[in-house]
CSV table of C-alpha atoms in Angstrom, one decimal:
chain,number,residue,atom,x,y,z
Z,1,MET,CA,70.6,27.0,10.4
Z,2,ALA,CA,68.8,24.5,8.1
Z,3,MET,CA,70.6,22.6,5.5
Z,4,PRO,CA,69.4,23.2,1.9
Z,5,VAL,CA,67.6,20.2,0.3
Z,6,PRO,CA,69.1,19.1,-3.0
Z,7,ARG,CA,66.7,19.3,-5.9
Z,8,ASN,CA,66.2,16.4,-8.3
Z,9,ALA,CA,63.5,15.1,-10.7
Z,10,ARG,CA,61.4,13.6,-8.0
Z,11,THR,CA,60.9,16.5,-5.7
Z,12,ASP,CA,59.6,20.1,-6.2
Z,13,ARG,CA,60.7,23.2,-4.3
Z,14,ARG,CA,59.0,22.2,-1.1
Z,15,GLY,CA,60.4,18.7,-1.1
Z,16,GLY,CA,57.1,17.0,-2.2
Z,17,ALA,CA,56.4,14.8,-5.2
Z,18,SER,CA,56.7,16.3,-8.6
Z,19,ALA,CA,53.7,16.9,-10.9
Z,20,SER,CA,54.6,13.9,-13.1
Z,21,ALA,CA,54.8,11.5,-10.1
Z,22,SER,CA,51.4,12.8,-8.8
Z,23,ALA,CA,49.8,12.3,-12.2
Z,24,ALA,CA,51.1,8.8,-12.4
Z,25,ALA,CA,49.8,8.0,-8.9
Z,26,LEU,CA,46.4,9.5,-9.8
Z,27,ALA,CA,46.2,7.5,-13.1
Z,28,ALA,CA,47.0,4.2,-11.2
Z,29,LEU,CA,44.3,5.0,-8.6
Z,30,LEU,CA,41.8,5.8,-11.3
Z,31,ALA,CA,42.6,2.5,-13.1
Z,32,PHE,CA,42.0,0.5,-10.0
Z,33,ALA,CA,38.7,2.3,-9.3
Z,34,ILE,CA,37.5,1.6,-12.9
Z,35,ALA,CA,38.5,-2.0,-12.7
Z,36,GLY,CA,36.6,-2.4,-9.4
Z,37,CYS,CA,33.4,-1.2,-11.1
Z,38,ALA,CA,33.6,-3.6,-14.0
Z,39,ALA,CA,31.4,-6.7,-14.1
Z,40,PRO,CA,33.2,-10.0,-13.5
Z,41,VAL,CA,33.6,-12.1,-16.6
Z,42,VAL,CA,32.5,-15.7,-16.6
Z,43,PRO,CA,34.6,-18.1,-18.7
Z,44,ALA,CA,32.6,-19.3,-21.6
Z,45,ALA,CA,32.2,-22.8,-23.0
Z,46,PRO,CA,34.6,-23.6,-25.9
Z,47,GLY,CA,33.4,-21.9,-29.1
Z,48,SER,CA,31.4,-19.1,-27.4
Z,49,ALA,CA,32.2,-15.7,-26.1
Z,50,PRO,CA,32.7,-15.0,-22.4
Z,51,THR,CA,29.8,-13.2,-20.7
Z,52,ALA,CA,29.8,-10.5,-18.0
Z,53,VAL,CA,27.9,-11.1,-14.8
Z,54,SER,CA,25.6,-8.3,-13.7
Z,55,SER,CA,26.0,-7.3,-10.1
Z,56,ALA,CA,22.9,-5.1,-10.2
Z,57,ARG,CA,20.1,-6.4,-7.8
Z,58,PRO,CA,16.5,-5.8,-8.6
Z,59,THR,CA,14.7,-3.5,-6.2
Z,60,ALA,CA,12.9,-5.6,-3.6
Z,61,ALA,CA,9.2,-4.7,-3.2
Z,62,ALA,CA,8.0,-4.0,0.2
Z,63,SER,CA,4.6,-5.2,1.4
Z,64,VAL,CA,1.7,-4.4,3.7
Z,65,THR,CA,0.2,-7.5,5.5
Z,66,GLY,CA,-3.0,-8.0,7.4
Z,67,THR,CA,-6.1,-10.0,8.0
Z,68,ALA,CA,-9.7,-9.3,7.0
Z,69,THR,CA,-12.9,-10.8,8.4
Z,70,TYR,CA,-16.6,-10.1,8.8
Z,71,ARG,CA,-19.0,-10.6,11.8
Z,72,GLU,CA,-21.7,-12.6,10.0
Z,73,ARG,CA,-21.7,-16.3,10.6
Z,74,MET,CA,-21.9,-17.5,7.1
Z,75,ALA,CA,-19.8,-19.4,4.6
Z,76,LEU,CA,-18.8,-17.9,1.3
Z,77,PRO,CA,-19.4,-19.7,-2.0
Z,78,PRO,CA,-16.4,-21.3,-3.6
Z,79,ASP,CA,-16.2,-18.6,-6.4
Z,80,ALA,CA,-15.8,-15.7,-3.9
Z,81,VAL,CA,-12.8,-13.4,-4.5
Z,82,PHE,CA,-11.1,-11.3,-1.8
Z,83,GLU,CA,-9.3,-8.1,-2.9
Z,84,ALA,CA,-7.1,-5.8,-0.9
Z,85,ILE,CA,-5.8,-2.5,-2.2
Z,86,ILE,CA,-3.3,0.2,-1.0
Z,87,GLU,CA,-4.5,3.6,-2.1
Z,88,ASP,CA,-3.2,7.1,-1.9
Z,89,VAL,CA,-6.2,8.9,-0.3
Z,90,SER,CA,-4.5,12.3,0.0
Z,91,LYS,CA,-6.8,14.2,-2.3
Z,92,ALA,CA,-10.4,14.5,-1.1
Z,93,ASP,CA,-11.9,15.5,-4.4
Z,94,ALA,CA,-10.0,13.1,-6.7
Z,95,PRO,CA,-10.1,9.3,-7.2
Z,96,ALA,CA,-7.7,7.4,-5.0
Z,97,VAL,CA,-4.4,6.3,-6.7
Z,98,VAL,CA,-3.7,2.6,-6.4
Z,99,LEU,CA,-0.2,1.8,-5.1
Z,100,GLY,CA,-0.6,-2.0,-4.8
Z,101,ARG,CA,-3.3,-4.7,-5.1
Z,102,THR,CA,-3.7,-8.4,-4.3
Z,103,GLN,CA,-6.5,-11.0,-4.8
Z,104,VAL,CA,-7.1,-14.2,-2.9
Z,105,THR,CA,-9.4,-17.0,-4.1
Z,106,SER,CA,-10.6,-20.0,-2.2
Z,107,ILE,CA,-11.3,-17.8,0.8
Z,108,GLN,CA,-11.2,-19.0,4.4
Z,109,VAL,CA,-12.2,-16.3,6.9
Z,110,PRO,CA,-10.2,-14.6,8.4
Z,111,VAL,CA,-8.4,-13.9,5.1
Z,112,SER,CA,-4.6,-13.3,5.5
Z,113,PHE,CA,-3.1,-11.1,2.8
Z,114,SER,CA,0.1,-9.4,1.6
Z,115,ILE,CA,0.0,-6.4,-0.8
Z,116,ALA,CA,3.3,-5.7,-2.6
Z,117,TYR,CA,4.2,-2.1,-3.4
Z,118,ASP,CA,7.1,-0.1,-4.7
Z,119,PRO,CA,8.6,2.0,-1.9
Z,120,ALA,CA,10.1,4.4,-4.5
Z,121,LYS,CA,6.6,5.5,-5.3
Z,122,LEU,CA,5.8,6.7,-1.8
Z,123,ASP,CA,5.3,10.4,-1.2
Z,124,PRO,CA,6.1,11.4,2.4
Z,125,ARG,CA,3.4,14.0,2.3
Z,126,ALA,CA,0.7,11.5,1.1
Z,127,ARG,CA,-1.8,9.5,3.2
Z,128,TYR,CA,-2.2,5.8,2.4
Z,129,SER,CA,-5.0,3.5,3.3
Z,130,VAL,CA,-6.0,-0.2,2.8
Z,131,ARG,CA,-9.4,-1.0,1.4
Z,132,THR,CA,-10.8,-4.6,1.2
Z,133,ARG,CA,-13.8,-6.2,-0.4
Z,134,ILE,CA,-15.2,-9.6,-1.2
Z,135,LEU,CA,-16.9,-10.2,-4.6
Z,136,VAL,CA,-19.1,-13.1,-5.6
Z,137,GLU,CA,-19.9,-13.5,-9.3
Z,138,GLY,CA,-18.6,-9.9,-9.8
Z,139,ARG,CA,-21.1,-8.5,-7.2
Z,140,LEU,CA,-19.9,-6.9,-4.0
Z,141,TRP,CA,-20.8,-8.9,-0.8
Z,142,PHE,CA,-18.5,-7.4,1.8
Z,143,THR,CA,-16.4,-4.2,2.0
Z,144,SER,CA,-14.3,-2.2,4.5
Z,145,ASP,CA,-16.3,0.9,5.5
Z,146,THR,CA,-13.7,2.7,7.6
Z,147,ARG,CA,-10.3,4.1,6.9
Z,148,HIS,CA,-7.3,1.8,7.6
Z,149,PRO,CA,-4.1,4.0,7.4
Z,150,VAL,CA,-0.8,2.4,6.6
Z,151,LEU,CA,2.8,3.6,5.7
Z,152,ARG,CA,2.8,6.6,8.0
Z,153,ASP,CA,6.2,5.5,9.2
Z,154,ALA,CA,8.6,2.6,8.5
Z,155,GLY,CA,6.9,0.1,10.8
Z,156,ASP,CA,3.3,0.9,9.8
Z,157,THR,CA,2.8,-2.1,7.5
Z,158,ARG,CA,0.1,-4.2,9.3
Z,159,VAL,CA,-3.7,-3.9,9.3
Z,160,ASP,CA,-6.6,-6.0,10.7
Z,161,ILE,CA,-9.9,-5.1,9.1
Z,162,VAL,CA,-13.5,-6.0,9.9
Z,163,MET,CA,-15.6,-5.8,6.7
Z,164,ARG,CA,-19.4,-5.1,6.6
Z,165,ARG,CA,-22.0,-6.9,4.6
Z,166,VAL,CA,-23.4,-4.9,1.7
Z,167,ALA,CA,-27.2,-4.8,1.5
Z,168,ALA,CA,-28.6,-6.9,-1.2
Z,169,ALA,CA,-30.1,-5.0,-4.2
Z,170,PRO,CA,-33.9,-5.1,-4.3
């Protein structure tokens, strides 16, 4: 036969901790959790208030990299500007939405580029493509004329593009 367990202020009927002891333990645990979330305080110089150090990190932008070239054997003028753009090309009957853009001056062919974009703006159902062009005095000289898909999966961040010469206006 089992011996009866004496009751006192620290145990309940089943021999466990009392409600007041549980509440005290929970309060202590909550205090430690809140203290762990607080920003550390940096001691201030004499005569000024201490400041909290933010532990929040800015979101790192991802990038699509690549090279662009053209087949013609010609040098570009010094004022030529290369532009590469990541676009959402999901909607056939609507203008493409620009996700990221970069410009390069003082061009040497092949042009290496990196286009920064915000990964939080990606839609998994969307289709993304890179478009490139070279402008001279604001006029289009070269452009990409085929689709160059990117960002279909996590490692799909590199493209190599061959641009075509645009016919001169009459």
